[in-house]
XYZ file of C-alpha atoms in Angstrom:
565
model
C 0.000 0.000 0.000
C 1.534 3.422 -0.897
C 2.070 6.254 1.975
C -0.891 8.303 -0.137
C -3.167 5.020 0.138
C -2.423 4.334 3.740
C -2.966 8.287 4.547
C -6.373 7.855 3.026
C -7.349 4.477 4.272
C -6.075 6.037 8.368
C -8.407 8.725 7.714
C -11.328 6.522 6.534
C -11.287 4.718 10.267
C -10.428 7.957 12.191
C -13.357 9.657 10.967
C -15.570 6.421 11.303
C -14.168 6.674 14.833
C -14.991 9.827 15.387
C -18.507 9.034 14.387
C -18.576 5.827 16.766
C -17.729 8.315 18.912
C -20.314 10.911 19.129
C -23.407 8.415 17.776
C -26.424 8.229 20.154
C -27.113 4.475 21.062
C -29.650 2.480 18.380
C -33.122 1.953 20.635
C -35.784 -1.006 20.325
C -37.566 1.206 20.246
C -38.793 4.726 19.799
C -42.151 6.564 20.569
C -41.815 10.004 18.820
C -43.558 13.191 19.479
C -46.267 12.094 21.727
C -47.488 14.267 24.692
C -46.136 12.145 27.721
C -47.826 11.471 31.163
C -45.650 10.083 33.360
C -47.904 9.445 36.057
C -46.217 11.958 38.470
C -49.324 13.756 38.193
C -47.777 17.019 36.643
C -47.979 18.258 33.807
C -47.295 16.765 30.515
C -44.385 16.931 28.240
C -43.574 17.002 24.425
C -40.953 14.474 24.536
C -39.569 11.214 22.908
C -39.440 7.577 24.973
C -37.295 4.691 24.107
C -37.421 1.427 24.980
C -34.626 -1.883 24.796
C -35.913 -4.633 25.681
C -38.190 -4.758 28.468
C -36.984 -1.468 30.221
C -37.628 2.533 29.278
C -33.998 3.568 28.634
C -34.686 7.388 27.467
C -37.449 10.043 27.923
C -36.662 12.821 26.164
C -35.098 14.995 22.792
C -34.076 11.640 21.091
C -33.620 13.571 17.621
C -30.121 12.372 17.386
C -31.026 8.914 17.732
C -32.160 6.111 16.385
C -34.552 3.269 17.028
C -35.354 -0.333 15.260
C -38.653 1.011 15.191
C -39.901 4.109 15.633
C -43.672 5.311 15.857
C -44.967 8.783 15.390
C -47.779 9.582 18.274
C -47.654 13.062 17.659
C -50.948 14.015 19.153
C -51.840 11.264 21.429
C -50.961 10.871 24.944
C -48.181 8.749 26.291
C -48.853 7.365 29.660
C -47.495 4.371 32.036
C -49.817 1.023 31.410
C -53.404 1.162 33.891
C -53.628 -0.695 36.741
C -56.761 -2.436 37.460
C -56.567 -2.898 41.323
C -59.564 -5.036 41.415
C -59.816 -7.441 38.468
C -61.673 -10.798 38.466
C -59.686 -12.398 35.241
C -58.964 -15.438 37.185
C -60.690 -17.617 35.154
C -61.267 -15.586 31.400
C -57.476 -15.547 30.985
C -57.313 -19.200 31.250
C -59.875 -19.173 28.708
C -58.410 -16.828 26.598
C -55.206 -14.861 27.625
C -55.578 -11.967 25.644
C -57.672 -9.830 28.100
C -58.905 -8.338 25.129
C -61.132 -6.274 27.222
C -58.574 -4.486 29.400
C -55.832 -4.570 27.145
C -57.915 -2.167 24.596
C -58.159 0.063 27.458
C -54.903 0.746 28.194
C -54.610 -1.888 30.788
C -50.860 -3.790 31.766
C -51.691 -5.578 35.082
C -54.630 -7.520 36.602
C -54.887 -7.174 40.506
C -56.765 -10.153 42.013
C -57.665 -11.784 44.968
C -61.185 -10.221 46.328
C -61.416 -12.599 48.926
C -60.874 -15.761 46.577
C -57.827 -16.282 45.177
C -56.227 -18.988 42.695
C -54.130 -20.390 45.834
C -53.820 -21.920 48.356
C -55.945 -24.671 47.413
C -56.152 -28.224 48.927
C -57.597 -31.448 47.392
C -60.904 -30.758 48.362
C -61.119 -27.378 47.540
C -59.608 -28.459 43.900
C -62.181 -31.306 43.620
C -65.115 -28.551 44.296
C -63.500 -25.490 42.030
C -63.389 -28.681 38.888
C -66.831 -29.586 39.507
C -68.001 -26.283 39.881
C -66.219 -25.153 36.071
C -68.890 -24.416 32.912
C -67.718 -21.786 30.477
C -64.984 -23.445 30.015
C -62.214 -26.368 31.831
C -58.809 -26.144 32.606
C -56.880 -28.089 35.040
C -55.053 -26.693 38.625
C -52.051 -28.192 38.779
C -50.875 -26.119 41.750
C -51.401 -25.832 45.593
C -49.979 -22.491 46.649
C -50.942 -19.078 44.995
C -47.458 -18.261 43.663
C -47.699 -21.783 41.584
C -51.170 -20.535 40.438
C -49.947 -16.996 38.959
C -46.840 -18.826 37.724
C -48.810 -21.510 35.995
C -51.395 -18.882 34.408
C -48.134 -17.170 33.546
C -46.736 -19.957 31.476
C -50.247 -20.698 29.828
C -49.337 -16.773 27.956
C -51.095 -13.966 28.825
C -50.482 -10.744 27.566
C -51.331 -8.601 30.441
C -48.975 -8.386 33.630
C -51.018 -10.449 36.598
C -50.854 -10.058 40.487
C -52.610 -11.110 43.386
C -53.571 -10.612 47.141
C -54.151 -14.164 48.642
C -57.567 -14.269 49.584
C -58.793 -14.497 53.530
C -62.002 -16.661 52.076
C -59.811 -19.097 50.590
C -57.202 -19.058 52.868
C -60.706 -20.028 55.830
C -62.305 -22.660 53.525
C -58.688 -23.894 53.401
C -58.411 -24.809 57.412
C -61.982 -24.692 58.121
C -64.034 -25.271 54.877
C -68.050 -23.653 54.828
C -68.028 -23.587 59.037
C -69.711 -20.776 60.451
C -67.222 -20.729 63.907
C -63.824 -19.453 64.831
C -60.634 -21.513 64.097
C -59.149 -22.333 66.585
C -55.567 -21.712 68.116
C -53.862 -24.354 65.822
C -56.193 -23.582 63.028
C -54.932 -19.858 63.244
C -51.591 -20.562 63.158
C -51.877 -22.911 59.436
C -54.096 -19.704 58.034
C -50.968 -17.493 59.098
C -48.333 -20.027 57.779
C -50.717 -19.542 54.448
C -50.663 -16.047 54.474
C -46.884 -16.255 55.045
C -46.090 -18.269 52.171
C -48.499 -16.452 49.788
C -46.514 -12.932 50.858
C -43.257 -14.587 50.181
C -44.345 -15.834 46.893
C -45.282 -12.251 46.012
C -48.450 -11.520 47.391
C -49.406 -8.052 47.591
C -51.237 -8.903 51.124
C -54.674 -10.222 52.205
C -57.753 -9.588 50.446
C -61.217 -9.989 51.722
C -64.959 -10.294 50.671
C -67.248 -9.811 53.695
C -70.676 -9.897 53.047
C -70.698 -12.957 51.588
C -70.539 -17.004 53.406
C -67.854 -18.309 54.520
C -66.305 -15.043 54.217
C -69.186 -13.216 56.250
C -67.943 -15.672 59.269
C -64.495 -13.974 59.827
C -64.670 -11.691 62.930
C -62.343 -8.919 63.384
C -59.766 -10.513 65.339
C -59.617 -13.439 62.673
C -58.895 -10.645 60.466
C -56.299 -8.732 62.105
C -54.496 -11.799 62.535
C -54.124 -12.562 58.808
C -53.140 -9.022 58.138
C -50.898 -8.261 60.417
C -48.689 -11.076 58.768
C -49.023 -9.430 55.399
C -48.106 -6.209 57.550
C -44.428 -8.221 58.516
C -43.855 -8.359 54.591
C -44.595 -4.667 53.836
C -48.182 -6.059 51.872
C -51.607 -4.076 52.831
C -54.999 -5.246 54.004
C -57.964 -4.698 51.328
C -61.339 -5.539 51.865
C -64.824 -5.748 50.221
C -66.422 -3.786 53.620
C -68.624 -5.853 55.283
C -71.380 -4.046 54.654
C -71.581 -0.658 52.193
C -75.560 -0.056 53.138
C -76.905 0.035 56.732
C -74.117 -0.659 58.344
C -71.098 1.466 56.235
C -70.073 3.351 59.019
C -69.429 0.340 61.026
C -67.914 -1.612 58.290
C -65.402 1.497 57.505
C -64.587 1.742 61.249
C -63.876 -2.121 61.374
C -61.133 -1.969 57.851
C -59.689 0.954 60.283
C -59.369 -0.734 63.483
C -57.452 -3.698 61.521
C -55.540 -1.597 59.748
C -54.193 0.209 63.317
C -53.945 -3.313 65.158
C -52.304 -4.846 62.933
C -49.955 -2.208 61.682
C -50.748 -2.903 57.771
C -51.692 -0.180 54.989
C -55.609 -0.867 54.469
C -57.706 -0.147 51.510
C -61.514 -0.216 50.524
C -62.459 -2.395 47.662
C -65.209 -0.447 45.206
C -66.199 2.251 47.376
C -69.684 3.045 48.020
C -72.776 3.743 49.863
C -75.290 1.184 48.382
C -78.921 2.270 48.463
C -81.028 5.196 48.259
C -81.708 5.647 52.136
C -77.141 5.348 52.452
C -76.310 8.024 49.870
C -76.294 10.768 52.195
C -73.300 8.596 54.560
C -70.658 9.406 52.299
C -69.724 12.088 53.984
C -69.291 10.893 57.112
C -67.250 8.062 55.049
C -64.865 10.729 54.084
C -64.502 12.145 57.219
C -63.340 9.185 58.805
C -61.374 7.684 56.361
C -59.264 11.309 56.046
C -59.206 10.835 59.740
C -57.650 7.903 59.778
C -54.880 9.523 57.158
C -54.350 12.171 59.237
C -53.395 10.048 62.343
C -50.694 8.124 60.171
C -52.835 5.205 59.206
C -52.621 4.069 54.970
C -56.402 4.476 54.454
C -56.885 4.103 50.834
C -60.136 3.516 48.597
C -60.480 2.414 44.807
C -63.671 2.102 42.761
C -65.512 1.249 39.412
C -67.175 4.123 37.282
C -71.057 2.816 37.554
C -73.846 3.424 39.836
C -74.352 -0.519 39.689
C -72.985 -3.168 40.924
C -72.554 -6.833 39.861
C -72.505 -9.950 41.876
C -75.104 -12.957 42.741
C -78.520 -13.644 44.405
C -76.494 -14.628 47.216
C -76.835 -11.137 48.255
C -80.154 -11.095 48.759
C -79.818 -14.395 51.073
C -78.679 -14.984 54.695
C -75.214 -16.228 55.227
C -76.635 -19.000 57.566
C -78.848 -20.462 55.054
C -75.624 -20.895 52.958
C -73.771 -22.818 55.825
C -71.702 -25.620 54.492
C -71.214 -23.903 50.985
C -73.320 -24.323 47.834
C -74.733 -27.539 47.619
C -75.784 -27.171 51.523
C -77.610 -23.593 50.588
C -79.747 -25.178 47.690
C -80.575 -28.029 49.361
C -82.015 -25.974 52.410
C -83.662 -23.855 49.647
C -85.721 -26.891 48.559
C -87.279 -27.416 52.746
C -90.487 -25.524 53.063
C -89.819 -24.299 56.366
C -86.473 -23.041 55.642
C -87.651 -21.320 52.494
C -90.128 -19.540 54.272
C -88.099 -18.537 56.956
C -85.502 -16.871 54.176
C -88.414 -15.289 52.482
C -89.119 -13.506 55.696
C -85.402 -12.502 55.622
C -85.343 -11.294 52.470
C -87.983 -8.881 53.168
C -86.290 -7.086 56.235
C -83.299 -5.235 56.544
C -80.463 -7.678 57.638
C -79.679 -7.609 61.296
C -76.268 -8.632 61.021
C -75.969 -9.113 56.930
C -76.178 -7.041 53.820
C -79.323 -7.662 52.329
C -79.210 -6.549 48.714
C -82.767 -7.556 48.169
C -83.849 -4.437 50.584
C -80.674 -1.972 49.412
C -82.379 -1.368 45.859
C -85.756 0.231 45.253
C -87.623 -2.138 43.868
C -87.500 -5.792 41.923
C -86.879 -3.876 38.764
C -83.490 -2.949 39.853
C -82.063 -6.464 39.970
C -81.085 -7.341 36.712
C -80.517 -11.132 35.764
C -76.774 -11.149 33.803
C -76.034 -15.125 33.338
C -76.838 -18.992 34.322
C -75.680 -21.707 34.067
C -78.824 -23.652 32.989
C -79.195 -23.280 29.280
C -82.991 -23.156 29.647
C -82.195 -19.983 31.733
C -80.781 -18.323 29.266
C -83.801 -16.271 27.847
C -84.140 -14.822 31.342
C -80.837 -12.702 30.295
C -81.645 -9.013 30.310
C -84.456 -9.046 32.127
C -84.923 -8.027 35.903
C -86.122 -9.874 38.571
C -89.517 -8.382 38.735
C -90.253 -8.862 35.420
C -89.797 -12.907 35.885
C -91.465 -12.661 39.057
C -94.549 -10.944 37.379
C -94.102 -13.757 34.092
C -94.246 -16.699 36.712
C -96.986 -15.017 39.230
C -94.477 -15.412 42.129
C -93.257 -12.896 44.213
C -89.889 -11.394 43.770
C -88.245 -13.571 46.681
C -89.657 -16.561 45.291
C -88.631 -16.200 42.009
C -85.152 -15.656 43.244
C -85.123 -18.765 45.559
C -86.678 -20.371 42.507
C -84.151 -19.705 40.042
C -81.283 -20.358 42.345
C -82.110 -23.467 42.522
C -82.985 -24.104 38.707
C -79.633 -22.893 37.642
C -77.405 -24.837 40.549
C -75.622 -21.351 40.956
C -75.843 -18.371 42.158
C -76.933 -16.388 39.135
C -74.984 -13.452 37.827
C -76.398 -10.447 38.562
C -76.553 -6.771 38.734
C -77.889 -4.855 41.309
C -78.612 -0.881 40.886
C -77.781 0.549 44.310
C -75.392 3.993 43.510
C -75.970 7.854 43.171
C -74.323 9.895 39.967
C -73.350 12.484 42.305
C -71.507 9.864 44.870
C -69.841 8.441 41.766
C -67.984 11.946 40.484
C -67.434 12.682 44.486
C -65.665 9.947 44.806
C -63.614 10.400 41.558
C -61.945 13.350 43.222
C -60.725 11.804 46.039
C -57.152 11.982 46.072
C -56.722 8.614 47.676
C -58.976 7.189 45.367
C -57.652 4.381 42.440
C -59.618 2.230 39.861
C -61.001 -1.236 39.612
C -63.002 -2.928 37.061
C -64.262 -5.469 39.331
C -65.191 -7.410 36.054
C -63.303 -10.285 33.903
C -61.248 -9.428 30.727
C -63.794 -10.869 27.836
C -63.823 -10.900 24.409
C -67.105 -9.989 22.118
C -66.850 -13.860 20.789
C -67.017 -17.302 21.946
C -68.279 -18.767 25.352
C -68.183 -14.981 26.926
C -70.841 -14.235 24.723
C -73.470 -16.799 26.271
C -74.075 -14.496 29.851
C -74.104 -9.925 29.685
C -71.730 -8.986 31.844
C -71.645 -5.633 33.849
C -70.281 -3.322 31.327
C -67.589 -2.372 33.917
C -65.767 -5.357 32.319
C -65.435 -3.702 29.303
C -65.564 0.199 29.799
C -64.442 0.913 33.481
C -60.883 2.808 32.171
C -62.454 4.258 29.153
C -65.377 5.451 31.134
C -63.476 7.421 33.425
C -60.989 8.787 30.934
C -63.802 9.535 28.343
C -66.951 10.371 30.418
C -65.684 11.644 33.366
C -62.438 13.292 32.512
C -62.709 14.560 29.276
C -66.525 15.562 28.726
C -67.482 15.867 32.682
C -64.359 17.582 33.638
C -64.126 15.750 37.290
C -60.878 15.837 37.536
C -57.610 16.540 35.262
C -55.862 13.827 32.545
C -52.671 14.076 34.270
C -54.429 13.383 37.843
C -56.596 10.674 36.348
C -53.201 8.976 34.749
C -51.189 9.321 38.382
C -54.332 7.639 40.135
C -54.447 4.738 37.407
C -50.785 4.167 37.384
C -48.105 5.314 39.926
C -50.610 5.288 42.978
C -51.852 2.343 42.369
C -48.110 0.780 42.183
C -47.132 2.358 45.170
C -49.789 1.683 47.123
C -48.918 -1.476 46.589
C -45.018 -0.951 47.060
C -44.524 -2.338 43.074
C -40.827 -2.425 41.746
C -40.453 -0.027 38.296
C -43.613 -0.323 37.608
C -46.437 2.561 37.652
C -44.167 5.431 35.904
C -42.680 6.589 32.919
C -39.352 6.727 33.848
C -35.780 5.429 32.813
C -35.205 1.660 34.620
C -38.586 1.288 34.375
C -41.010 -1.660 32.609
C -42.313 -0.710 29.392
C -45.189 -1.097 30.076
C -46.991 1.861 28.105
C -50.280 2.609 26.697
C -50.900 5.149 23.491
C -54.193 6.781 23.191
C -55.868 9.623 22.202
C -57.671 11.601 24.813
C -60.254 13.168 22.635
C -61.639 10.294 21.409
C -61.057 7.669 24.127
C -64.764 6.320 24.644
C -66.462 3.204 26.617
C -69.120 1.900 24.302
C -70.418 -1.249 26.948
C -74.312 -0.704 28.533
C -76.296 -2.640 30.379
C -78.587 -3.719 27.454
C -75.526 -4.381 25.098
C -72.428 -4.597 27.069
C -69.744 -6.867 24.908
C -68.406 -3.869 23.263
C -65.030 -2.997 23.098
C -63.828 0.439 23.833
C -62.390 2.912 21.568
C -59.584 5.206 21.415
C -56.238 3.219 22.527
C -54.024 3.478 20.036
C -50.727 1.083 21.046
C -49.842 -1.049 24.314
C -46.704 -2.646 25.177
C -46.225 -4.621 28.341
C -42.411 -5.527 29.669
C -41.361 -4.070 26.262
C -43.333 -5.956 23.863
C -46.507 -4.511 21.786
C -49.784 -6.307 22.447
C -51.990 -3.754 20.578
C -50.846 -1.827 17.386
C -53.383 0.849 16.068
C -56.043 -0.192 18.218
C -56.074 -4.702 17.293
C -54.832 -6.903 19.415
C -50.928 -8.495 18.387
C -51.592 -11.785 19.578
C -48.432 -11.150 21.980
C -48.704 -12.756 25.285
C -45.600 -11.374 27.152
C -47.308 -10.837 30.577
C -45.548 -11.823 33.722
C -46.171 -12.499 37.250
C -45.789 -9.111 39.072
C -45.121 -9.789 42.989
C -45.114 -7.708 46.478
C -42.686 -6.401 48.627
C -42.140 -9.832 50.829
C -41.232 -11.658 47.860
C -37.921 -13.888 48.315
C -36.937 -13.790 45.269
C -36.041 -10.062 46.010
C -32.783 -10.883 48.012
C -31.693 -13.302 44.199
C -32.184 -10.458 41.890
């Protein structure tokens, strides 16, 4: 090579050097122009993110660099993925593990365990939840809760899942349907259970409390269980024993746990069910921000609908429902007991939440799904209406169908006031929960109408309440469905738009974001998400689902697995 050839050929590389040099780092991925959220709660920015990998790795001017793939969102709004801190998808992403339903809305993880959770289980309680399957049938190959997200994990599911383990389960599991105390020794194995769950990730101990065996638990049972997830840094949360007659009470109860047994506490779908309630919500607030103010973690979350959804349970005694289902239909069937519930029914519940009483009339209890097939007509219409079809009155017809359908009859009670709803939106304590599944318009989901909650509750709030009612701001409404959600429950990069952080983001555009789900019609998909990606990965790209399933197990603070990574 001549000196002129070699001068040329040095120069070459040092000026490729110099260009190594000064070159910003090639991205995953880039998200360009959008107006970003980061769930802080302030306000937005004009800004770039990248992502490589599972992790944000820039927010910012990324002009200068470069991405594998980049995607323009000038004009939509950037935000961390939603939370939904009380999801039911237990079962619907074993059936399908889209969660088509939340994932539309901007939703990245699933908080269960109201209550009931996947784990612990024991042989009986596995025999009873395989008998007990009908949409669809899957096996449970697990015991603990941990094996139970980890197995749903590895079936692919493309949101991130969670879990509290539940105090019902966690009961049934030591003492099965009883209606007594455990005792001593019985304690201690439901505390070794709660111990295990927390250090497989739990986020704490959730309950249910108006309904059998749940409805059983005393305080002191209660405060027990919590004050181990307390040890671990997890937080009580609790479906209030009652959220009619008896609020107050209920409220002061989740409060007096929370301060015995040292634990963050929070109340599952807030409310004040029933006409003659409404006005309690004040004296709701006042103690809950009097709780806050004396150092306790009082927290609240809620669903975006003045009804609720569960089963004619509600409307029944917990002691004619003793000894679990079979036991309460076949004491439905004795004349003498059947009258005696009737009676029941018709009166305010002494020491029980009697959602029979709580709404106005039979016309307000609408009939959602059965398992009977002959049943199925019966969809969409209230419980008045059948009562007036079969000549029966409305308790009848309730015991009646019940025990036609072997179940407990999905069901939607309308119980809520407008104006408690928005009141409750601006609570700054206050996060969101579907309370629903995550269905698909198609296949078996189709054959019961859910409470549009399952398919609306983000959208709703964003859409409705944010954008066209004004309750509160974007930015707020982001912080409450993200990064107070996450550290509430004392989540690890998760909940923020932030470098280190899990991609998990959601794309959308404010002014069009729209629940479309009613009562009448409600498997309807919202509108107006634009692109999701959880841990990295995109699971919705303009506004169809991907088919990705990169969703993992997302666990609490007493997790062992901590002190490995």
């Amino acid at each position: 090579m001549s000196l002129a050839s070699r001068d040329v050929w040095m120069l070459i590389v040092l000026l490729a050097l110099m260009g190594c040099a000064t070159e910003e780092p090639t991205y995953d991925l880039i998200l360009r122009g959008g107006t970003v959220y980061d769930g802080s709660g302030f306000p937005p920015r004009m800004v770039d993110v990248a992502i490589a990998g599972d992790r944000i790795v820039a927010i910012g001017d990324l002009d200068a660099a470069s991405g594998a793939r980049e995607i323009d969102v000038s004009g939509l709004a950037v935000a961390p993925g939603f939370i939904n801190m009380l999801s039911w998808a237990t079962e619907s992403l074993f059936i399908d593990g889209r969660g088509l339903s939340d994932i539309v809305q901007g939703v990245t993880l699933e908080v269960m365990g109201e209550g009931w959770s996947l784990g612990p289980l024991n042989e009986s309680m596995r025999a009873e939840a395989l008998s007990r399957q009908d949409r669809a049938t899957y096996d449970l190959p697990w015991t603990t809760l941990g094996e139970a997200l980890e197995h749903l994990e590895s079936q692919g599911v493309s949101p991130n899942i969670a879990s509290f383990v539940g105090a019902t389960t966690v009961r049934i599991h030591e003492l099965g349907y009883d209606n007594r105390a455990p005792t001593p020794d019985e304690l201690a194995r439901m505390r070794e259970l709660v111990r295990t769950a927390m250090e497989e990730g739990a986020m704490g101990v959730g309950s249910s409390l108006i309904y059998a065996p749940a409805a059983f638990a005393d305080t002191a049972e209660l405060t027990a269980l919590s004050a181990v997830a307390g040890e671990y840094g997890g937080m009580y949360i609790s479906h209030l024993r009652s959220e009619g007659d008896r609020l107050l009470e209920a409220l002061d109860e989740l409060i007096t746990i929370a301060r015995d047994a040292n634990v963050a506490a929070e109340v599952y779908h807030l409310k004040a069910a029933g006409q003659g309630n409404w006005h309690k919500l004040d004296e709701v607030v006042e103690r809950i921000e009097a709780a806050r103010a004396e150092g306790l973690a009082i927290t609240t979350d809620m669903y975006l609908y003045t009804a609720g959804a569960t089963g004619l349970n509600a409307t029944m005694p917990p002691w004619v429902q003793e000894g679990g289902h079979d036991s309460w239909v076949a004491r439905l069937r004795d004349p003498a007991i059947r009258a005696r519930v009737i009676d029941e029914m018709r009166r305010p519940g002494e020491d029980w939440e009697n959602f029979n009483v709580a709404v106005a009339s039979a016309d307000d209890i609408l009939l959602a799904g059965f398992r009977n097939e002959d049943l199925t007509h019966l969809i969409g219409k209230t419980v008045g209406e059948v009562a007036a079809e079969r000549g029966v009155s409305p308790e009848e017809a309730i015991i009646d169908l019940v025990i036609e359908d072997d179940s407990r009859v999905d069901t939607v009670f309308f119980l809520m006031s407008e104006e408690n709803v928005e009141r409750q939106i601006a609570l700054p304590y206050m996060s969101f929960g579907s309370d629903g599944e995550t269905l698909a318009p198609e296949g078996v989901f189709l054959d019961y109408n859910p409470h549009p909650r399952a398919y609306g509750n983000v959208a709703r709030l964003l859409g409705h309440y944010v954008r066209d009612r004004g309750v509160i701001p974007l930015e707020e409404a982001i912080r409450r469905l993200t990064a107070w959600p996450a550290s509430n429950l004392k989540l690890r990069d998760r909940g923020r738009l932030q470098t280190g952080f899990f991609a998990d983001v959601v794309v959308f555009d404010p002014a069009t974001i729209q629940d479309h789900a009613t009562f009448e019609e409600p498997h309807q998909l919202a509108t107006g998400v634009v692109h999701v990606f959880v841990n990295g990965e995109q699971v919705l790209r303009d506004g169809e689902h991907t088919g990705a399933t990169p969703g993992r197990v997302v666990r609490g603070p007493g997790w062992v697995g901590w002190s490995t990574e």
